[in-house]
Coordinates of C-alpha atoms and ligand atoms in Angstrom, one line a residue:
M1 CA 56.0 -41.7 -63.5
K2 CA 56.8 -42.7 -59.9
K3 CA 56.4 -46.6 -59.5
E4 CA 54.0 -47.2 -57.1
K5 CA 53.8 -50.5 -55.2
K6 CA 51.9 -53.1 -56.1
F7 CA 49.8 -55.6 -54.3
T8 CA 52.0 -58.6 -53.2
E9 CA 51.0 -62.3 -55.3
K10 CA 52.7 -64.0 -51.8
G11 CA 50.4 -62.5 -48.1
I12 CA 53.6 -61.1 -45.8
S13 CA 53.3 -62.8 -42.3
S14 CA 51.4 -61.2 -39.9
E15 CA 54.4 -60.9 -37.9
V16 CA 56.5 -59.3 -40.1
L17 CA 53.3 -57.4 -40.4
T18 CA 52.5 -57.1 -36.5
R19 CA 56.5 -55.7 -36.6
M20 CA 55.7 -52.9 -39.2
L21 CA 53.1 -51.3 -37.6
P22 CA 54.3 -48.9 -35.3
D23 CA 56.7 -48.0 -38.3
H24 CA 54.2 -46.8 -40.1
K25 CA 53.4 -43.9 -38.1
T26 CA 56.9 -42.6 -37.8
D27 CA 55.9 -39.0 -39.4
D28 CA 52.8 -39.2 -38.5
A29 CA 51.4 -36.1 -36.0
K30 CA 52.6 -36.8 -32.5
W31 CA 49.1 -36.7 -30.9
A32 CA 49.5 -38.4 -27.9
Q33 CA 52.3 -35.4 -26.5
G34 CA 49.6 -33.2 -26.6
K35 CA 51.6 -30.5 -28.8
T36 CA 48.4 -31.0 -31.6
F37 CA 44.9 -29.2 -31.6
G38 CA 42.0 -30.7 -32.5
F39 CA 42.4 -34.5 -35.0
V40 CA 42.6 -36.7 -32.0
F41 CA 40.1 -36.6 -29.3
H42 CA 41.3 -38.9 -26.8
P43 CA 39.0 -39.2 -23.5
G44 CA 42.6 -40.3 -21.7
D45 CA 43.5 -44.2 -20.9
R46 CA 41.9 -44.9 -18.6
F47 CA 39.1 -44.3 -20.9
A48 CA 39.9 -45.4 -23.6
E49 CA 39.7 -49.6 -23.5
V50 CA 36.8 -50.1 -23.3
P51 CA 35.2 -48.8 -26.0
E52 CA 38.0 -49.8 -28.7
Q53 CA 36.8 -53.5 -26.9
Y54 CA 33.2 -52.4 -28.4
R55 CA 34.9 -51.2 -31.9
A56 CA 36.6 -54.1 -32.3
A57 CA 34.2 -56.4 -31.2
F58 CA 31.6 -55.4 -33.9
Q59 CA 34.6 -54.3 -36.6
Y60 CA 32.6 -57.1 -38.8
E61 CA 29.1 -56.7 -38.1
S62 CA 27.7 -54.7 -40.5
T63 CA 25.0 -51.7 -40.0
L64 CA 23.2 -51.8 -43.4
N65 CA 20.6 -55.2 -42.0
P66 CA 18.7 -54.5 -38.9
T67 CA 17.3 -57.7 -38.3
A68 CA 20.4 -59.4 -38.7
F69 CA 22.1 -58.1 -36.0
P70 CA 19.5 -56.5 -33.5
S71 CA 22.2 -55.2 -31.1
L72 CA 24.0 -52.6 -33.7
K73 CA 19.7 -52.0 -33.6
K74 CA 20.0 -51.6 -30.6
F75 CA 23.5 -49.5 -30.4
E76 CA 21.8 -46.7 -32.6
K77 CA 18.1 -46.6 -31.2
E78 CA 20.0 -46.4 -27.7
V79 CA 23.0 -43.5 -28.8
V80 CA 19.7 -41.3 -30.4
G81 CA 18.0 -41.2 -27.1
M82 CA 20.8 -40.7 -25.5
A83 CA 21.4 -37.5 -27.4
A84 CA 17.9 -36.5 -27.7
E85 CA 18.3 -36.3 -24.2
L86 CA 21.0 -34.2 -23.7
M87 CA 19.5 -31.9 -26.6
H88 CA 15.9 -31.8 -24.2
G89 CA 14.2 -32.8 -26.8
D90 CA 11.1 -34.3 -26.2
Q91 CA 9.8 -37.9 -27.0
H92 CA 8.9 -36.6 -30.7
V93 CA 12.7 -36.0 -31.2
S94 CA 14.1 -39.1 -33.4
G95 CA 17.1 -39.7 -35.4
S96 CA 19.4 -41.5 -36.5
V97 CA 23.2 -41.9 -35.7
T98 CA 25.8 -41.3 -39.3
T99 CA 29.4 -42.0 -40.4
G100 CA 30.4 -37.9 -39.6
G101 CA 29.4 -34.3 -39.8
T102 CA 29.6 -33.9 -43.2
E103 CA 27.3 -37.0 -43.6
S104 CA 24.2 -35.6 -40.7
I105 CA 24.7 -31.8 -42.5
F106 CA 23.6 -33.6 -45.6
M107 CA 20.4 -35.4 -44.2
A108 CA 19.4 -32.6 -42.7
L109 CA 20.2 -30.3 -45.6
S110 CA 18.1 -33.8 -48.1
V111 CA 15.7 -33.9 -45.3
A112 CA 15.3 -30.0 -45.8
R113 CA 14.6 -30.7 -49.7
E114 CA 12.2 -33.4 -49.4
R115 CA 10.1 -31.6 -47.6
A116 CA 9.5 -28.0 -49.5
R117 CA 9.3 -30.6 -52.3
E118 CA 6.1 -31.7 -51.0
L119 CA 4.9 -28.7 -49.8
S120 CA 5.3 -27.0 -53.3
G121 CA 3.7 -30.3 -55.0
G122 CA 7.3 -31.4 -56.3
Q123 CA 8.7 -28.1 -57.8
V124 CA 11.7 -27.7 -55.7
R125 CA 12.8 -24.3 -53.6
A126 CA 16.0 -24.7 -53.4
E127 CA 18.2 -21.5 -51.7
V128 CA 19.5 -22.6 -48.0
V129 CA 21.3 -19.8 -45.8
L130 CA 23.3 -20.2 -43.5
P131 CA 26.4 -17.5 -41.9
G132 CA 29.6 -17.5 -43.4
T133 CA 30.8 -19.6 -40.5
A134 CA 29.1 -22.5 -41.1
H135 CA 30.8 -25.4 -41.3
P136 CA 31.5 -26.1 -45.5
A137 CA 30.8 -29.5 -45.3
F138 CA 26.9 -27.5 -45.9
L139 CA 28.3 -26.4 -48.7
K140 CA 29.5 -29.3 -49.5
A141 CA 25.9 -30.8 -48.9
C142 CA 24.7 -27.8 -51.1
H143 CA 27.2 -28.9 -54.4
Y144 CA 26.1 -32.8 -54.0
L145 CA 22.2 -31.6 -53.5
S146 CA 22.2 -29.2 -56.2
L147 CA 20.8 -26.9 -53.3
K148 CA 22.2 -22.5 -53.9
P149 CA 24.5 -21.3 -50.6
V150 CA 23.3 -17.7 -49.4
V151 CA 25.9 -17.2 -47.3
V152 CA 26.1 -14.4 -44.8
P153 CA 28.9 -12.8 -43.4
V154 CA 28.6 -12.8 -39.3
R155 CA 29.0 -9.7 -36.8
E156 CA 32.0 -8.2 -35.8
D157 CA 31.5 -10.7 -32.7
G158 CA 32.2 -13.1 -34.9
R159 CA 28.1 -14.5 -34.3
A160 CA 25.7 -15.0 -37.2
D161 CA 23.3 -11.6 -38.0
P162 CA 19.5 -13.1 -37.9
A163 CA 18.9 -9.6 -39.4
A164 CA 21.5 -9.4 -42.1
M165 CA 20.1 -13.3 -42.2
E166 CA 16.9 -12.4 -42.4
K167 CA 17.2 -10.0 -44.9
E168 CA 18.4 -13.6 -47.3
I169 CA 14.8 -15.3 -47.2
T170 CA 13.2 -15.8 -50.5
P171 CA 10.8 -17.6 -51.8
Q172 CA 13.0 -19.9 -52.5
T173 CA 13.9 -20.9 -49.4
I174 CA 14.0 -24.2 -47.5
L175 CA 16.4 -24.0 -44.3
L176 CA 17.9 -21.3 -41.7
V177 CA 21.5 -22.0 -40.2
A178 CA 23.4 -21.7 -37.3
S179 CA 27.0 -23.7 -35.4
A180 CA 27.1 -24.0 -31.8
P181 CA 29.7 -23.3 -32.3
C182 CA 31.1 -22.5 -35.1
F183 CA 34.4 -24.1 -36.2
P184 CA 36.5 -21.0 -36.4
Y185 CA 35.9 -18.5 -32.9
G186 CA 33.9 -21.1 -31.4
V187 CA 31.2 -19.0 -30.6
V188 CA 27.2 -19.5 -30.8
D189 CA 25.4 -18.5 -32.8
P190 CA 21.9 -16.3 -31.8
V191 CA 20.1 -18.9 -32.1
K192 CA 17.4 -17.6 -30.1
E193 CA 16.4 -15.4 -32.8
L194 CA 17.2 -17.6 -35.6
G195 CA 14.7 -20.3 -34.3
N196 CA 11.6 -17.1 -34.6
I197 CA 12.8 -15.7 -37.9
A198 CA 11.8 -19.2 -38.5
L199 CA 9.7 -20.1 -36.9
K200 CA 7.5 -16.0 -38.8
H201 CA 8.6 -17.4 -41.9
K202 CA 8.1 -21.1 -41.2
L203 CA 10.9 -22.5 -42.3
L204 CA 13.3 -25.4 -40.8
L205 CA 16.6 -24.8 -38.5
H206 CA 18.8 -26.2 -38.7
V207 CA 21.8 -26.4 -35.8
D208 CA 25.1 -27.1 -35.7
A209 CA 26.3 -29.1 -33.1
C210 CA 28.8 -30.9 -34.3
M211 CA 31.8 -29.4 -32.5
G212 CA 29.6 -28.5 -29.5
G213 CA 26.9 -31.3 -28.8
F214 CA 28.8 -33.1 -26.3
M215 CA 30.6 -30.0 -24.3
L216 CA 27.7 -27.2 -23.9
P217 CA 25.6 -29.0 -22.0
F218 CA 28.2 -30.4 -18.9
L219 CA 29.8 -26.6 -19.6
E220 CA 25.6 -25.7 -18.8
D221 CA 26.0 -28.0 -15.7
L222 CA 29.4 -26.6 -14.9
G223 CA 28.3 -22.8 -14.4
Y224 CA 29.7 -21.7 -17.6
P225 CA 27.0 -18.7 -19.9
V226 CA 26.4 -21.0 -22.9
P227 CA 23.3 -19.7 -24.8
E228 CA 20.9 -22.0 -25.7
F229 CA 20.9 -23.8 -28.5
D230 CA 19.4 -26.4 -28.1
F231 CA 15.7 -28.7 -29.0
R232 CA 14.7 -25.8 -25.7
V233 CA 14.3 -22.7 -29.0
P234 CA 11.3 -23.3 -30.6
G235 CA 11.8 -23.1 -33.9
V236 CA 15.4 -25.3 -34.3
T237 CA 13.4 -28.3 -36.4
S238 CA 17.2 -29.9 -36.6
I239 CA 20.5 -30.9 -34.3
S240 CA 24.1 -32.4 -36.1
L241 CA 26.3 -33.2 -32.8
D242 CA 29.5 -35.3 -34.1
A243 CA 30.0 -38.2 -31.2
H244 CA 34.2 -38.8 -33.0
K245 CA 35.1 -34.8 -31.2
Y246 CA 34.0 -34.7 -27.9
G247 CA 31.7 -37.0 -28.0
Y248 CA 35.1 -39.4 -27.6
A249 CA 33.6 -42.3 -29.2
P250 CA 35.7 -43.5 -32.4
K251 CA 36.0 -41.7 -35.8
G252 CA 33.0 -42.8 -38.4
T253 CA 29.5 -41.2 -35.0
S254 CA 27.6 -38.1 -35.4
I255 CA 24.1 -38.1 -34.6
V256 CA 21.9 -36.1 -36.7
L257 CA 18.4 -35.4 -34.9
Y258 CA 14.7 -34.4 -35.8
R259 CA 12.4 -32.5 -33.4
R260 CA 10.1 -34.9 -35.3
K261 CA 10.0 -37.8 -36.5
E262 CA 8.0 -36.3 -40.2
L263 CA 11.6 -34.6 -40.5
R264 CA 13.3 -38.2 -40.2
K265 CA 11.3 -40.3 -42.6
L266 CA 11.9 -37.8 -45.1
Q267 CA 16.0 -39.1 -44.6
F268 CA 14.7 -42.5 -45.8
F269 CA 15.9 -43.9 -48.6
I270 CA 13.6 -47.3 -49.7
C271 CA 14.5 -49.2 -53.9
T272 CA 11.1 -51.4 -54.2
E273 CA 11.8 -52.8 -57.5
W274 CA 15.1 -54.1 -57.3
P275 CA 16.0 -57.7 -58.6
G276 CA 18.5 -58.2 -55.4
G277 CA 15.2 -57.3 -53.3
I278 CA 14.3 -54.7 -51.6
F279 CA 16.3 -52.1 -50.9
A280 CA 15.8 -49.5 -47.5
S281 CA 18.3 -47.5 -45.3
T282 CA 17.9 -45.2 -43.3
T283 CA 20.9 -42.8 -44.3
F284 CA 23.2 -41.9 -46.9
M285 CA 26.0 -45.0 -46.4
G286 CA 25.4 -48.0 -47.5
T287 CA 27.3 -51.1 -46.1
K288 CA 29.5 -49.5 -42.8
S289 CA 31.3 -51.2 -39.9
G290 CA 29.1 -51.7 -36.5
G291 CA 32.4 -50.7 -35.2
P292 CA 32.3 -47.4 -34.6
L293 CA 28.1 -47.0 -33.7
A294 CA 29.7 -49.7 -31.0
G295 CA 32.1 -48.0 -29.6
C296 CA 29.9 -44.5 -29.2
W297 CA 26.9 -47.2 -27.4
A298 CA 30.6 -47.9 -24.7
I299 CA 31.9 -45.2 -24.0
M300 CA 28.3 -42.9 -23.8
N301 CA 27.8 -45.0 -20.8
H302 CA 31.2 -46.0 -20.5
L303 CA 31.5 -41.5 -19.0
G304 CA 28.5 -41.0 -18.0
R305 CA 26.9 -37.6 -17.4
E306 CA 29.5 -37.7 -14.5
G307 CA 32.2 -38.1 -16.6
Y308 CA 31.9 -36.1 -20.0
R309 CA 31.4 -32.9 -17.5
A310 CA 35.1 -33.7 -15.4
I311 CA 36.5 -33.8 -18.6
A312 CA 34.8 -31.0 -19.9
D313 CA 36.3 -28.5 -17.1
E314 CA 39.5 -29.7 -17.0
V315 CA 38.9 -29.0 -21.0
M316 CA 37.4 -25.9 -20.6
R317 CA 39.5 -24.6 -17.7
T318 CA 43.5 -25.1 -19.4
A319 CA 41.0 -23.4 -22.9
I320 CA 40.3 -20.2 -20.7
R321 CA 44.5 -20.4 -19.1
I322 CA 45.7 -20.5 -23.0
R323 CA 42.9 -17.7 -23.9
T324 CA 43.6 -15.5 -20.9
G325 CA 47.9 -16.4 -21.5
I326 CA 47.2 -15.1 -25.7
N327 CA 45.4 -12.3 -24.3
A328 CA 47.9 -10.7 -22.3
F329 CA 50.9 -10.7 -25.0
E330 CA 49.9 -7.9 -26.3
S331 CA 50.7 -8.3 -30.6
L332 CA 48.0 -11.2 -29.7
E333 CA 44.2 -10.9 -30.0
V334 CA 41.5 -13.2 -28.9
I335 CA 38.7 -13.0 -32.1
G336 CA 35.1 -12.9 -30.2
D337 CA 34.5 -14.7 -26.6
P338 CA 34.1 -17.7 -27.6
H339 CA 31.5 -19.8 -25.2
M340 CA 33.9 -22.9 -25.7
S341 CA 37.3 -25.0 -26.0
L342 CA 37.8 -23.4 -29.2
L343 CA 39.3 -20.1 -30.8
A344 CA 41.4 -18.0 -33.1
F345 CA 43.7 -15.5 -32.4
T346 CA 45.5 -12.6 -34.5
S347 CA 48.9 -10.6 -34.1
K348 CA 48.8 -6.8 -34.4
K349 CA 52.0 -6.4 -35.7
G350 CA 53.4 -8.5 -38.3
N351 CA 52.4 -12.0 -40.2
I352 CA 50.6 -14.5 -37.7
F353 CA 50.9 -18.0 -39.9
N354 CA 54.9 -17.2 -38.9
I355 CA 54.2 -17.5 -36.0
G356 CA 52.4 -20.2 -36.3
D357 CA 55.4 -22.3 -38.5
A358 CA 57.5 -21.1 -35.5
M359 CA 54.9 -23.1 -33.1
Q360 CA 55.4 -25.6 -35.9
R361 CA 59.2 -26.4 -35.5
R362 CA 58.8 -26.3 -32.0
G363 CA 56.2 -29.4 -32.4
W364 CA 53.1 -27.6 -32.0
Y365 CA 50.2 -28.3 -34.6
L366 CA 47.8 -25.1 -35.6
D367 CA 44.7 -24.8 -37.5
R368 CA 45.4 -21.1 -39.8
L369 CA 42.8 -19.6 -41.1
Q370 CA 41.4 -17.0 -43.7
F371 CA 39.9 -13.5 -43.7
P372 CA 40.9 -12.7 -40.8
D373 CA 44.5 -14.8 -41.1
A374 CA 44.6 -16.9 -37.5
L375 CA 45.8 -19.2 -35.7
H376 CA 43.4 -22.1 -34.5
L377 CA 43.0 -24.5 -31.2
T378 CA 40.8 -27.1 -30.6
I379 CA 41.6 -27.9 -27.0
T380 CA 40.7 -31.0 -26.2
Q381 CA 41.7 -33.3 -22.9
L382 CA 44.9 -34.2 -24.8
N383 CA 46.3 -30.5 -24.3
V384 CA 44.9 -30.9 -20.4
G385 CA 48.6 -29.7 -18.2
M386 CA 50.3 -28.5 -22.1
E387 CA 49.1 -24.7 -22.1
G388 CA 52.1 -23.9 -19.5
K389 CA 54.7 -25.0 -22.5
F390 CA 52.9 -23.2 -25.0
L391 CA 52.7 -20.5 -23.8
Q392 CA 56.2 -20.3 -22.8
D393 CA 57.1 -21.3 -26.5
L394 CA 54.5 -18.7 -27.7
A395 CA 56.7 -16.4 -25.6
S396 CA 60.2 -17.0 -26.9
V397 CA 58.4 -17.3 -31.0
L398 CA 57.2 -13.9 -30.0
D399 CA 60.6 -12.4 -28.6
N400 CA 62.4 -13.9 -31.8
E401 CA 61.5 -11.2 -34.0
E402 CA 64.9 -11.6 -36.3
E403 CA 63.2 -15.4 -37.2
L404 CA 59.9 -14.1 -37.6
M405 CA 61.0 -11.1 -39.7
K406 CA 63.1 -13.0 -42.2
E407 CA 60.2 -15.4 -42.2
Y408 CA 57.8 -12.9 -42.4
K409 CA 59.6 -12.0 -46.2
A410 CA 60.8 -15.1 -47.6
T411 CA 57.0 -15.7 -46.9
R412 CA 55.2 -12.3 -48.4
N413 CA 57.9 -13.2 -51.5
S414 CA 56.9 -17.3 -52.4
V415 CA 53.2 -15.3 -52.0
Q416 CA 54.5 -12.9 -54.7
I417 CA 55.5 -14.7 -57.4
A418 CA 52.7 -17.6 -56.8
D419 CA 50.6 -14.8 -56.7
I420 CA 52.3 -13.3 -60.3
L421 CA 52.2 -16.3 -61.9
T422 CA 48.6 -17.0 -62.1
R423 CA 47.6 -13.4 -62.3
F424 CA 49.9 -13.4 -65.7
L425 CA 49.9 -16.5 -67.0
P426 CA 48.0 -18.3 -69.0
S427 CA 45.6 -21.3 -67.2
A428 CA 47.3 -24.1 -68.7
M429 CA 50.3 -23.2 -67.9
V430 CA 49.7 -22.1 -64.3
D431 CA 47.4 -25.6 -63.9
R432 CA 51.1 -27.0 -65.3
L433 CA 53.3 -25.5 -62.3
T434 CA 51.5 -26.1 -59.1
R435 CA 50.8 -30.0 -60.4
M436 CA 54.9 -29.7 -60.9
A437 CA 54.4 -28.4 -56.4
G438 CA 51.6 -31.0 -56.1
G439 CA 53.8 -33.5 -57.3
I440 CA 56.7 -32.2 -54.5
L441 CA 53.8 -31.7 -52.2
G442 CA 53.2 -35.3 -52.9
G443 CA 57.1 -36.8 -52.1
S444 CA 57.3 -36.5 -48.3
K445 CA 60.6 -38.5 -48.5
G446 CA 63.6 -36.0 -50.2
G447 CA 60.9 -33.5 -51.6
T448 CA 61.3 -29.5 -50.5
R449 CA 57.9 -29.0 -48.7
I450 CA 56.7 -25.6 -49.1
P451 CA 56.6 -24.2 -45.9
E452 CA 52.9 -23.9 -44.6
A453 CA 53.0 -19.6 -44.0
A454 CA 53.4 -20.1 -47.4
L455 CA 50.3 -22.4 -48.9
Y456 CA 47.6 -20.1 -46.4
G457 CA 49.6 -16.4 -47.4
I458 CA 48.9 -17.7 -51.3
N459 CA 45.2 -18.1 -49.8
A460 CA 44.6 -15.7 -48.0
S461 CA 45.7 -13.1 -50.4
F462 CA 45.4 -14.1 -54.0
K463 CA 43.6 -12.1 -56.2
N464 CA 42.4 -15.2 -58.1
R465 CA 40.5 -16.8 -56.4
R466 CA 39.7 -19.2 -59.9
N467 CA 43.4 -20.2 -59.8
I468 CA 43.4 -20.6 -56.2
H469 CA 40.6 -23.3 -56.6
K470 CA 43.2 -25.3 -59.4
L471 CA 46.1 -25.2 -57.5
I472 CA 44.5 -27.0 -54.8
T473 CA 42.9 -29.2 -56.8
N474 CA 46.3 -30.8 -58.8
L475 CA 47.6 -30.7 -54.8
L476 CA 45.1 -33.4 -54.1
D477 CA 45.9 -35.0 -56.5
G478 CA 49.4 -35.0 -55.9
M479 CA 48.9 -36.3 -52.6
Y480 CA 46.8 -39.3 -53.4
Ligands
LIG501 C1 33.5 -31.3 -37.7 C2 32.4 -30.8 -37.9 C3 32.3 -30.7 -38.9 C4 32.2 -32.2 -39.7 O1 31.6 -32.8 -39.3 P1 32.8 -34.3 -39.5 O2 32.2 -34.4 -38.6 O3 34.0 -34.1 -40.3 O4 32.5 -35.4 -40.9 C5 31.0 -29.7 -39.4 N1 31.0 -29.0 -38.1 C6 31.4 -28.7 -37.5 C7 30.8 -27.2 -36.4 C8 32.2 -29.1 -37.0 O5 33.7 -28.8 -36.3

């Protein structure tokens, strides 16, 4: 075992730590250069200072006790109020600020379960019907809450299939899910149809606008065609929107909204019998910094609708240029008809992941999708003005047939070897081999990095899904 660095006995001076600071970032993605997609959502230098000031000023305050820090209670009420207005909610809409989309979704599912409990006199009905493109946060919440996810394949155009989802409704169903838009293809699900189905079957309908919440309303203002997805659609009972994505708030901020106050009440957890006193919390988290919330309040007030609209305009123009550029390559194709600034594209010849690897060598970080294999872009303000360089590099990658084919072989070989290993070796041995691979990946210095193409290639073509699960568990274990 490699020896880990131990806790220092004598503290390191502030001078030394300050000097060390930039070094920590040496190997990190250079997002400020505009060649990463997603991860970082930045409003631009001229707007970034104020939220940072507010975040730092409330860093040590805790949101847990609203009576100790009325400032934070006010920030939360106002952020929720602004978000409710953005989603066209009426005066009955209420909500909470959470730490992210995952927590917002967790709360919405927990509320659905509590409501089902009430309606069925304590007995839990427990199925959630969701499109295959819904974010894994739903499956994660189902996992922790012991709910059964019923995953329904999407249509050819990447949007949810309302008729197929309706067919899956049983007496155990508690909630339907739609995305606005879904992460993989950037398309908004047919929320209106799903709303009608929810009303007909007296079910709740959650709309996941984690990506779209702070973009789609402004794109609508700008005249882009945006399918209805918010509280204007009858049947929508809750919405999640991430302030820490296109809301440009500090990481650790999302909002969950409910059409009626009674729903939000089901979200609270109260313990009256603890020796430590009466404990009450509105969301999942306990102690958390007031910093992100304060920063969120500041950026929303700083940008205003006008500021968000202007950024949305730039981002969407960039996204359209990239999309048009990709479609202009004969061998590439954008999936579906994205409503927003997220898109995925496939290759009609060769392995798309080789293109991803080749782009990575030119400094571009793209996400990899599966079923079908595709590359994915979340275009943000940081990418504005970079579209020309991106398309130019993509063209040079596509021109370099030799480079692509060479790598394709390498990828295919490693995929085949890994596949054979996991199919024919006893699982204990696979466990050991993958743990070794995890160790190699974990040590970023010196160790060989398994190319992304091989890793994701393994993912998509593995027959034995159980072993992928094990492989990834060991990779994670090796990394931390
Ligand atoms: C990011 C995202 C989530 C999860 O949010 P986190 O903030 O990462 O917890 C959920 N749904 C969609 C569509 C997302 O893009």
